[in-house]
């Protein structure tokens, strides 16, 4: 069949009537919602509903949700609607919440997968609500993906899966939430969360008080165990390549991934970590602290690997607060709950700051406290000397810099000097090797604390794998005096050197802590540095106990 494409931007668009007509006549229509695209049909028409199962390849016992334009429709299809349902609708509808209620007898068992309950949802998409209202029927709609594949968050995804199999697709823009609705069962006491989704559990608890968590939310069920939402038992959201989910704080999962993921694999990472995976196929899903963005992008990321030839995928997993519970659940389901816990008990501290700010003082204090210090410049020169893979890449890019297994640093220096293009090439190669080598060194070391000393801490991606980052700063005049004394240069040159560097405010903004190193004597500076380090260690220990 030909699938009709509707591009509808407003509920007043005359195409709304044509789209509604497809539903009224028992056809199949993909509809946009704020969560994911749905594959809709008249939920009271058994034949139409059968068509949904066929188009998706969905198991018959997996019930569908009924979509309605407002809470007024609840009593039409549900029996003994509790007062809590209206309270939740008041607070969260239209929105990403599905309530399981007792169904009226005329709601077909084919729609509810044989259950005497039915899921009810009012989507936060004006066009779709207008279509449902115009059709005058409750619209049964599972996610519009082929069963098992990641859900569709764009109309283009729907076309991939459903073109030629359904009557129409309504393109109503990209989904703004990106993960499916939260499902709460109101037929049991206390109410039970069956599927985490676009409405955070915390918000439900604020209205309902106690909410129980269905086991299927966090765990793989064993054979024969029955989840209360039948759909939770199926392999879901899965790209073709197997997925491994890496849990732990973002810095920890970032370290684990960097140390262990092979070249050529697929990686789903938070934005800050992308620079570390230049040798992999990386998809970013927003920054580590932006779970709304992660929810919006997670399915697209999973889906996108099917167009690549990666044979395995590793994903960084958010914690389970707020939308993190839903994002983590989708990733874990895509992985068949194959997870790795990246918690390593290590404390990695990044130090950065401009020349003359006095980083060395603080690093010395940290080393005295037992930390293993990685000086990134020194590490780089050591890698140039000993890392065969780095040498091979450099020799390929700059033929002739390698003689008998020895890298000619002077020759390399001359080659790149004065050529922005060659310098950028060198930079790319170094960045593909160095952070990973540093993180591997940390990974295999038994030291409890690590200090990473790098001017380009954040540009390299290394800042993101640090649990704490410290900006070492000092007033400009102090830095100029220090540089003059240290390097034996005159004031003008020292001033020019400081002037050529990044603004200190930038370091301050990027880092979690600041150490202002402006003391009249060396003894005082050392004492302040030791105090700073002790406080850092105490606080991170407390953090670990509470976390
Ligand atoms: O955000 C959403 O909910 C999207 C959009 C399209 O609205 N729909 C969606 O539908 O995710 P679907 O069919 O992909 O997932 C519905 C889930 C399944 O796990 C199903 O087993 C469960 O809801 N479910 C539906 N009716 C139920 C019922 N009466 N009791 C328990 N679970 C139910
Ligand atoms: Mg689904």
Coordinates of C-alpha atoms and ligand atoms in Angstrom, one line a residue:
X1 CA 0.0 0.0 0.0
X2 CA 1.1 3.6 -0.4
X3 CA 1.6 5.4 2.8
X4 CA 0.2 8.9 2.7
X5 CA 2.5 11.6 4.2
X6 CA 0.8 14.4 6.2
X7 CA 2.9 17.3 7.3
X8 CA 0.7 18.9 9.9
X9 CA 2.0 21.8 12.1
X10 CA -1.2 23.1 13.6
X11 CA -4.4 21.6 15.0
X12 CA -6.4 23.9 12.7
X13 CA -4.8 22.5 9.6
X14 CA -7.6 21.1 7.3
X15 CA -5.5 17.9 6.9
X16 CA -6.5 17.0 10.4
X17 CA -9.9 15.8 9.1
X18 CA -8.3 13.6 6.4
X19 CA -6.0 12.0 9.0
X20 CA -8.9 11.5 11.4
X21 CA -10.8 9.9 8.6
X22 CA -8.2 7.1 8.2
X23 CA -8.7 6.2 11.9
X24 CA -12.5 6.3 11.6
X25 CA -12.5 4.0 8.7
X26 CA -10.3 1.4 10.6
X27 CA -7.0 2.4 9.0
X28 CA -3.5 2.6 10.5
X29 CA -2.1 6.1 11.1
X30 CA 1.3 6.9 12.7
X31 CA 0.9 9.9 15.0
X32 CA 3.3 12.2 16.7
X33 CA 3.3 12.6 20.5
X34 CA 5.7 14.3 22.8
X35 CA 7.2 11.0 23.9
X36 CA 7.7 8.8 20.7
X37 CA 5.7 8.4 17.6
X38 CA 2.7 6.1 17.9
X39 CA 1.1 3.7 15.4
X40 CA -2.6 4.5 15.9
X41 CA -5.9 2.8 15.0
X42 CA -9.4 2.9 16.4
X43 CA -9.0 1.1 19.8
X44 CA -12.6 -0.2 19.7
X45 CA -12.3 -1.7 16.3
X46 CA -10.8 -5.2 16.6
X47 CA -9.8 -5.5 13.0
X48 CA -8.0 -2.2 13.0
X49 CA -6.2 -3.2 16.2
X50 CA -5.2 -6.5 14.6
X51 CA -3.6 -4.5 11.9
X52 CA -1.4 -2.7 14.4
X53 CA 0.0 -6.1 15.7
X54 CA 0.6 -7.2 12.1
X55 CA 2.4 -4.1 11.0
X56 CA 4.7 -4.1 14.0
X57 CA 5.2 -7.8 14.2
X58 CA 4.1 -7.4 17.8
X59 CA 3.2 -10.4 20.1
X60 CA -0.6 -10.6 20.6
X61 CA -0.4 -10.6 24.4
X62 CA 1.2 -7.2 24.5
X63 CA -1.6 -4.7 25.3
X64 CA -2.0 -1.3 23.7
X65 CA -2.5 2.0 25.3
X66 CA -5.6 4.1 24.5
X67 CA -5.0 7.7 23.6
X68 CA -7.7 10.3 24.4
X69 CA -7.9 14.1 24.0
X70 CA -8.8 14.8 27.6
X71 CA -9.5 13.3 31.1
X72 CA -13.2 13.7 30.4
X73 CA -12.9 10.6 28.2
X74 CA -11.7 8.4 31.1
X75 CA -15.1 7.4 32.4
X76 CA -16.2 6.4 28.9
X77 CA -13.9 3.5 28.7
X78 CA -12.9 2.8 32.4
X79 CA -14.8 1.4 35.3
X80 CA -14.5 2.7 38.9
X81 CA -12.0 5.5 38.0
X82 CA -10.3 6.4 41.3
X83 CA -10.1 10.0 42.4
X84 CA -6.3 9.7 42.2
X85 CA -6.6 9.3 38.4
X86 CA -8.2 12.7 38.1
X87 CA -5.6 14.2 40.4
X88 CA -2.8 12.8 38.3
X89 CA -4.6 14.0 35.1
X90 CA -5.0 17.4 36.6
X91 CA -1.3 17.5 37.4
X92 CA 0.3 15.8 34.4
X93 CA -2.1 15.6 31.4
X94 CA -1.6 16.3 28.6
X95 CA 1.8 14.7 29.2
X96 CA 3.9 11.6 29.3
X97 CA 1.9 9.6 31.8
X98 CA -0.2 6.4 31.2
X99 CA -2.6 5.2 33.9
X100 CA -3.7 1.6 34.1
X101 CA -7.3 1.4 35.1
X102 CA -10.2 -1.1 35.0
X103 CA -11.7 -1.3 31.5
X104 CA -15.4 -1.3 30.6
X105 CA -16.5 -4.6 29.1
X106 CA -16.9 -3.2 25.5
X107 CA -13.2 -2.3 25.3
X108 CA -11.9 -5.2 23.2
X109 CA -9.7 -7.8 24.8
X110 CA -7.6 -7.7 21.6
X111 CA -6.7 -4.1 22.5
X112 CA -5.8 -5.0 26.1
X113 CA -4.0 -8.2 25.3
X114 CA -6.6 -10.2 27.2
X115 CA -6.4 -8.1 30.4
X116 CA -9.4 -6.5 32.2
X117 CA -7.4 -3.3 32.6
X118 CA -6.5 -0.7 30.0
X119 CA -3.7 1.9 29.8
X120 CA -5.0 5.5 29.3
X121 CA -3.0 8.4 28.1
X122 CA -3.5 12.0 26.9
X123 CA -0.5 13.0 24.8
X124 CA 0.9 16.5 24.9
X125 CA 0.7 17.1 21.1
X126 CA -2.0 19.5 20.0
X127 CA -2.2 18.1 16.4
X128 CA -2.6 14.5 17.6
X129 CA -5.3 15.5 20.2
X130 CA -7.1 17.3 17.4
X131 CA -7.0 14.2 15.2
X132 CA -8.3 12.0 18.0
X133 CA -11.1 14.4 18.8
X134 CA -12.0 14.7 15.2
X135 CA -12.0 10.9 14.8
X136 CA -14.2 10.6 17.9
X137 CA -12.6 7.3 18.9
X138 CA -10.0 6.4 21.5
X139 CA -6.8 5.7 19.6
X140 CA -4.9 2.5 20.4
X141 CA -1.2 3.3 19.7
X142 CA 1.9 1.4 20.6
X143 CA 5.2 3.0 19.7
X144 CA 5.5 3.1 15.9
X145 CA 8.7 1.1 15.6
X146 CA 8.9 -2.5 14.3
X147 CA 8.7 -4.7 17.4
X148 CA 12.1 -5.0 19.1
X149 CA 13.7 -2.0 17.4
X150 CA 14.3 1.4 19.1
X151 CA 11.2 3.6 19.3
X152 CA 10.7 6.3 16.7
X153 CA 11.4 9.9 17.7
X154 CA 11.1 11.4 14.3
X155 CA 8.7 10.9 11.4
X156 CA 11.7 9.8 9.3
X157 CA 12.3 6.9 11.8
X158 CA 8.6 5.9 11.3
X159 CA 9.1 5.9 7.5
X160 CA 12.1 3.6 7.9
X161 CA 10.0 1.0 9.8
X162 CA 6.5 1.5 8.4
X163 CA 6.6 2.8 4.8
X164 CA 4.2 0.7 2.7
X165 CA 2.7 -1.1 5.7
X166 CA 0.3 1.6 7.0
X167 CA -2.2 4.1 5.5
X168 CA -0.6 7.3 6.7
X169 CA 2.2 9.0 8.7
X170 CA 1.6 12.4 10.3
X171 CA 4.8 14.3 10.5
X172 CA 4.4 16.6 13.5
X173 CA 8.0 17.3 14.2
X174 CA 10.6 15.6 16.4
X175 CA 9.5 14.3 19.7
X176 CA 10.3 16.7 22.6
X177 CA 10.5 14.1 25.4
X178 CA 12.0 11.2 23.5
X179 CA 11.3 8.3 25.8
X180 CA 7.9 6.7 26.2
X181 CA 5.3 7.6 28.8
X182 CA 5.7 6.6 32.4
X183 CA 3.2 3.8 33.2
X184 CA 1.5 3.7 36.6
X185 CA -0.9 1.0 37.7
X186 CA -3.7 2.5 39.7
X187 CA -5.6 -0.8 40.2
X188 CA -3.3 -1.9 43.0
X189 CA -2.4 -0.4 46.3
X190 CA 0.1 1.2 46.6
X191 CA 0.1 2.4 43.0
X192 CA 2.9 0.6 41.1
X193 CA 5.3 2.0 38.5
X194 CA 5.3 -0.5 35.6
X195 CA 7.6 1.4 33.2
X196 CA 9.7 4.5 33.9
X197 CA 9.3 7.1 31.3
X198 CA 9.0 10.8 30.4
X199 CA 7.4 11.7 33.8
X200 CA 10.0 11.2 36.6
X201 CA 9.0 8.9 39.4
X202 CA 9.8 11.7 41.9
X203 CA 6.9 13.8 40.4
X204 CA 4.5 10.9 40.8
X205 CA 5.5 10.3 44.4
X206 CA 4.9 14.0 45.1
X207 CA 1.3 13.5 44.2
X208 CA 0.7 9.9 45.2
X209 CA 2.9 9.4 48.2
X210 CA 4.1 5.8 48.1
X211 CA 4.7 4.2 44.7
X212 CA 6.0 0.7 44.4
X213 CA 8.5 -0.2 41.7
X214 CA 7.8 -3.2 39.5
X215 CA 10.8 -5.6 39.4
X216 CA 10.9 -5.5 35.6
X217 CA 11.9 -1.8 35.8
X218 CA 15.4 -2.5 37.1
X219 CA 16.0 -6.2 36.4
X220 CA 15.9 -8.8 33.7
X221 CA 13.1 -11.1 34.6
X222 CA 14.0 -14.8 34.7
X223 CA 12.2 -17.2 32.3
X224 CA 8.6 -17.7 33.4
X225 CA 8.4 -14.6 35.5
X226 CA 5.6 -12.3 34.4
X227 CA 5.9 -8.5 34.5
X228 CA 2.7 -6.6 35.1
X229 CA 3.3 -4.6 31.9
X230 CA 3.5 -7.6 29.5
X231 CA 5.7 -5.5 27.1
X232 CA 8.5 -5.3 29.7
X233 CA 9.4 -8.9 29.1
X234 CA 10.4 -8.6 25.5
X235 CA 13.8 -7.8 24.1
X236 CA 13.5 -4.2 23.2
X237 CA 15.0 -1.1 21.6
X238 CA 17.8 -3.2 20.4
X239 CA 20.2 -2.2 17.6
X240 CA 21.7 -5.0 15.5
X241 CA 25.0 -4.9 17.4
X242 CA 25.0 -6.1 21.0
X243 CA 25.1 -3.3 23.6
X244 CA 26.9 -3.2 26.9
X245 CA 25.8 -0.5 29.4
X246 CA 28.4 1.0 31.7
X247 CA 27.2 2.3 35.0
X248 CA 28.9 4.5 37.7
X249 CA 29.5 8.2 38.0
X250 CA 30.1 9.8 34.5
X251 CA 33.8 10.3 35.3
X252 CA 34.1 6.6 36.2
X253 CA 32.1 5.2 33.3
X254 CA 34.1 7.6 31.0
X255 CA 37.4 6.2 32.4
X256 CA 36.2 2.6 32.0
X257 CA 35.1 3.1 28.4
X258 CA 38.3 4.9 27.5
X259 CA 40.5 2.2 29.0
X260 CA 38.5 -0.8 27.6
X261 CA 36.5 -0.1 24.5
X262 CA 38.3 -1.4 21.4
X263 CA 39.0 0.7 18.4
X264 CA 36.2 0.6 15.8
X265 CA 33.5 -0.1 18.4
X266 CA 30.4 2.0 18.8
X267 CA 30.1 4.3 21.8
X268 CA 27.1 6.2 23.2
X269 CA 28.6 8.9 25.4
X270 CA 27.8 12.2 27.1
X271 CA 29.0 15.2 25.2
X272 CA 32.0 16.0 27.4
X273 CA 33.5 12.5 26.7
X274 CA 33.3 12.6 22.9
X275 CA 36.9 13.8 22.4
X276 CA 38.1 10.6 24.0
X277 CA 36.6 8.4 21.3
X278 CA 38.1 9.6 18.1
X279 CA 39.1 6.0 17.3
X280 CA 35.5 4.8 17.8
X281 CA 32.1 5.5 16.2
X282 CA 30.7 7.8 18.8
X283 CA 27.2 9.2 19.3
X284 CA 26.6 11.8 21.9
X285 CA 23.3 12.1 23.8
X286 CA 23.8 15.5 25.6
X287 CA 25.9 16.5 28.5
X288 CA 26.2 14.3 31.6
X289 CA 23.9 16.6 33.6
X290 CA 21.3 17.1 31.0
X291 CA 19.0 14.1 31.3
X292 CA 16.2 15.7 29.3
X293 CA 18.5 15.9 26.3
X294 CA 19.7 12.3 26.9
X295 CA 16.0 11.2 26.8
X296 CA 15.5 13.1 23.6
X297 CA 18.5 11.5 21.9
X298 CA 18.9 8.0 23.2
X299 CA 16.7 6.2 20.7
X300 CA 18.1 8.0 17.8
X301 CA 21.6 7.1 19.0
X302 CA 20.7 3.4 19.3
X303 CA 19.0 3.4 16.0
X304 CA 21.8 5.2 14.2
X305 CA 24.3 2.3 14.7
X306 CA 22.2 0.1 12.3
X307 CA 23.6 2.2 9.5
X308 CA 27.2 1.6 10.5
X309 CA 29.3 -1.6 10.6
X310 CA 30.1 -1.5 14.3
X311 CA 29.9 -5.0 15.8
X312 CA 29.5 -3.9 19.4
X313 CA 28.2 -0.9 21.2
X314 CA 29.1 0.5 24.7
X315 CA 26.9 3.1 26.4
X316 CA 27.5 5.5 29.2
X317 CA 24.5 5.3 31.6
X318 CA 23.1 8.1 33.7
X319 CA 22.2 7.6 37.4
X320 CA 18.6 6.8 38.1
X321 CA 17.4 10.2 39.4
X322 CA 14.7 12.0 37.4
X323 CA 14.6 11.1 33.8
X324 CA 17.8 9.0 34.3
X325 CA 15.6 6.1 35.4
X326 CA 13.9 6.0 32.0
X327 CA 17.1 6.6 30.0
X328 CA 19.0 3.9 31.9
X329 CA 16.1 1.5 31.6
X330 CA 16.0 1.9 27.8
X331 CA 19.7 1.5 27.5
X332 CA 19.7 -1.6 29.8
X333 CA 16.8 -3.1 27.9
X334 CA 18.6 -2.5 24.6
X335 CA 21.6 -4.4 26.2
X336 CA 19.4 -7.2 27.5
X337 CA 20.6 -5.9 31.0
X338 CA 24.2 -6.6 30.1
X339 CA 25.9 -4.1 32.3
X340 CA 29.4 -3.3 33.7
X341 CA 29.8 -1.4 36.9
X342 CA 32.6 1.1 36.4
X343 CA 32.9 2.1 40.0
X344 CA 36.7 1.9 40.7
X345 CA 37.1 3.6 44.1
X346 CA 39.7 5.9 42.6
X347 CA 40.0 9.6 43.1
X348 CA 41.2 11.3 39.9
X349 CA 41.9 15.1 40.2
X350 CA 42.6 17.3 37.3
X351 CA 44.8 20.4 37.7
X352 CA 44.9 23.2 35.3
X353 CA 45.9 26.8 35.1
X354 CA 48.0 29.3 33.2
X355 CA 51.8 29.6 33.3
X356 CA 53.0 31.2 36.5
X357 CA 49.9 30.4 38.5
X358 CA 51.8 27.9 40.7
X359 CA 50.3 24.6 39.8
X360 CA 53.5 22.8 40.8
X361 CA 53.1 23.8 44.4
X362 CA 49.7 22.1 44.6
X363 CA 50.8 19.0 42.6
X364 CA 53.8 18.6 45.0
X365 CA 51.4 18.6 48.0
X366 CA 49.1 16.1 46.3
X367 CA 52.1 13.8 45.5
X368 CA 53.2 14.1 49.1
X369 CA 49.7 12.8 50.1
X370 CA 50.3 9.6 48.1
X371 CA 48.9 10.6 44.7
X372 CA 50.3 9.4 41.4
X373 CA 50.9 12.5 39.3
X374 CA 50.5 12.4 35.5
X375 CA 52.3 15.4 34.0
X376 CA 50.7 15.4 30.5
X377 CA 53.6 17.1 28.8
X378 CA 56.2 14.6 30.2
X379 CA 53.8 11.8 29.5
X380 CA 53.5 12.9 25.9
X381 CA 57.3 12.9 25.4
X382 CA 57.5 9.5 26.9
X383 CA 54.8 8.3 24.6
X384 CA 56.7 9.7 21.6
X385 CA 59.6 7.6 22.7
X386 CA 57.8 4.4 23.5
X387 CA 54.3 4.1 22.0
X388 CA 54.7 2.2 18.8
X389 CA 51.1 2.9 17.6
X390 CA 51.5 6.6 18.1
X391 CA 54.8 6.5 16.3
X392 CA 53.3 4.5 13.4
X393 CA 50.5 7.1 13.0
X394 CA 53.0 9.9 13.1
X395 CA 55.2 8.3 10.5
X396 CA 52.2 7.8 8.3
X397 CA 51.2 11.4 8.6
X398 CA 54.7 12.8 8.5
X399 CA 56.8 10.4 6.4
X400 CA 60.4 10.1 7.5
X401 CA 60.1 11.1 11.2
X402 CA 60.7 7.6 12.3
X403 CA 64.2 6.1 12.0
X404 CA 64.9 2.6 13.2
X405 CA 62.0 2.7 15.6
X406 CA 63.2 6.1 17.0
X407 CA 61.1 9.2 16.6
X408 CA 63.0 12.2 15.4
X409 CA 61.4 14.9 17.6
X410 CA 63.4 17.7 16.1
X411 CA 62.4 16.8 12.6
X412 CA 58.8 16.5 13.6
X413 CA 59.0 19.9 15.3
X414 CA 60.5 21.5 12.2
X415 CA 57.8 19.9 10.0
X416 CA 54.9 21.2 12.0
X417 CA 56.4 24.6 12.9
X418 CA 54.6 27.4 11.1
X419 CA 52.0 25.3 9.4
X420 CA 48.6 25.5 11.0
X421 CA 47.4 22.6 8.9
X422 CA 50.2 20.3 10.0
X423 CA 49.9 21.4 13.6
X424 CA 46.2 20.5 13.5
X425 CA 47.1 17.1 12.0
X426 CA 49.6 16.4 14.8
X427 CA 47.1 17.6 17.4
X428 CA 44.5 15.2 16.1
X429 CA 46.9 12.2 16.2
X430 CA 48.1 13.1 19.7
X431 CA 44.6 13.5 21.0
X432 CA 43.6 10.1 19.6
X433 CA 46.4 8.5 21.6
X434 CA 47.4 10.5 24.6
X435 CA 44.3 10.8 26.8
X436 CA 43.6 7.1 26.3
X437 CA 47.2 6.2 27.2
X438 CA 46.9 8.3 30.4
X439 CA 43.6 6.8 31.4
X440 CA 45.0 3.3 30.8
X441 CA 47.9 4.2 33.1
X442 CA 45.5 5.2 35.8
X443 CA 43.4 2.1 35.2
X444 CA 46.2 -0.3 35.8
X445 CA 47.7 1.6 38.8
X446 CA 47.0 0.7 42.4
X447 CA 47.5 4.2 43.7
X448 CA 44.4 5.5 45.4
X449 CA 44.6 9.1 44.1
X450 CA 45.7 10.5 40.8
X451 CA 46.6 14.0 39.7
X452 CA 46.3 14.9 36.1
X453 CA 48.3 18.0 35.2
X454 CA 47.3 19.5 31.9
X455 CA 47.0 23.0 30.5
X456 CA 44.4 21.6 27.9
X457 CA 42.6 19.6 30.5
X458 CA 39.1 20.1 29.0
X459 CA 40.0 20.4 25.3
X460 CA 41.6 16.9 25.5
X461 CA 38.5 15.4 27.1
X462 CA 40.6 14.4 30.2
X463 CA 38.7 16.9 32.4
X464 CA 35.6 14.9 32.0
X465 CA 37.2 11.7 33.4
X466 CA 38.3 13.5 36.6
X467 CA 36.2 13.3 39.7
X468 CA 37.3 16.8 40.7
X469 CA 39.0 19.5 38.7
X470 CA 41.1 22.3 40.3
X471 CA 41.9 25.6 38.7
X472 CA 45.1 27.0 40.1
X473 CA 45.1 30.8 39.7
X474 CA 47.1 33.8 40.8
X475 CA 46.8 37.5 40.2
X476 CA 48.4 38.6 36.9
X477 CA 51.2 40.7 38.6
X478 CA 52.1 37.7 40.8
X479 CA 52.3 35.4 37.7
X480 CA 54.5 37.9 35.9
X481 CA 56.9 38.2 38.8
X482 CA 57.1 34.4 39.1
X483 CA 57.8 33.9 35.4
X484 CA 60.5 36.5 35.4
X485 CA 62.2 34.8 38.4
X486 CA 61.7 31.3 37.1
X487 CA 62.7 31.8 33.5
X488 CA 65.1 34.7 33.9
X489 CA 63.3 36.9 31.4
X490 CA 62.4 40.6 31.5
X491 CA 59.1 42.1 32.4
X492 CA 57.9 42.8 28.9
X493 CA 58.4 39.2 27.8
X494 CA 56.8 37.8 30.9
X495 CA 53.8 40.1 30.4
X496 CA 53.5 39.0 26.8
X497 CA 53.6 35.4 27.8
X498 CA 50.8 35.8 30.4
X499 CA 48.8 37.9 27.9
X500 CA 49.0 35.2 25.3
X501 CA 47.3 32.7 27.5
X502 CA 43.7 31.9 28.2
X503 CA 41.8 34.1 30.5
X504 CA 42.0 32.7 34.1
X505 CA 38.2 33.2 34.4
X506 CA 37.8 30.4 31.9
X507 CA 39.8 27.9 34.0
X508 CA 37.7 29.0 37.0
X509 CA 34.4 28.4 35.2
X510 CA 35.4 25.0 33.9
X511 CA 36.7 23.6 37.1
X512 CA 34.9 22.4 40.2
X513 CA 37.4 24.0 42.6
X514 CA 39.8 26.8 42.7
X515 CA 43.2 27.2 44.5
X516 CA 44.3 30.8 44.6
X517 CA 48.1 30.6 44.9
X518 CA 49.1 34.1 46.0
X519 CA 51.3 33.8 49.1
X520 CA 54.1 36.0 50.2
X521 CA 56.4 33.1 51.0
X522 CA 57.1 29.6 49.7
X523 CA 56.4 28.1 53.2
X524 CA 53.0 29.7 53.4
X525 CA 52.2 28.5 49.9
X526 CA 53.2 24.9 50.7
X527 CA 51.1 25.0 53.9
X528 CA 48.1 26.3 52.1
X529 CA 48.5 23.6 49.4
X530 CA 48.8 20.8 52.0
X531 CA 45.7 22.1 53.7
X532 CA 43.8 22.3 50.4
X533 CA 44.8 18.7 49.6
X534 CA 43.7 17.4 53.0
X535 CA 40.4 19.0 52.7
X536 CA 39.9 17.6 49.2
X537 CA 40.7 14.1 50.4
X538 CA 38.4 14.3 53.4
X539 CA 35.5 15.7 51.3
X540 CA 35.9 13.1 48.6
X541 CA 35.9 10.3 51.3
X542 CA 32.7 11.7 52.8
X543 CA 31.3 11.9 49.3
X544 CA 32.0 8.3 48.7
X545 CA 30.5 7.2 52.0
X546 CA 27.3 9.1 51.2
X547 CA 27.2 8.2 47.5
Ligands
LIG1 O1 4.7 7.1 25.3 C1 4.0 6.1 25.0 O2 3.4 5.5 25.9 C2 3.9 5.7 23.6 C3 3.2 6.7 22.8 C4 3.0 6.3 21.4 O3 2.0 7.1 23.4 N1 3.3 4.4 23.5 C5 3.9 3.2 23.9 O4 3.2 2.1 23.6 O5 5.0 3.2 24.4 P1 3.8 0.6 23.7 O6 2.8 -0.2 23.2 O7 5.1 0.6 22.9 O8 4.1 0.3 25.1 C6 3.0 0.2 26.0 C7 3.4 -0.6 27.2 C8 3.7 -2.0 27.0 O9 4.9 -2.4 27.8 C9 2.5 -2.7 27.5 O10 2.7 -4.0 27.9 C10 2.0 -1.8 28.6 O11 2.4 -0.6 28.1 N2 0.6 -1.9 28.8 C11 -0.4 -1.5 28.0 N3 -1.6 -1.8 28.6 C12 -1.4 -2.3 29.8 C13 -2.2 -2.8 30.8 N4 -3.5 -2.8 30.7 N5 -1.6 -3.4 31.9 C14 -0.3 -3.4 32.0 N6 0.6 -2.9 31.1 C15 0.0 -2.4 29.9
LIG2 MG1 7.1 0.2 22.4

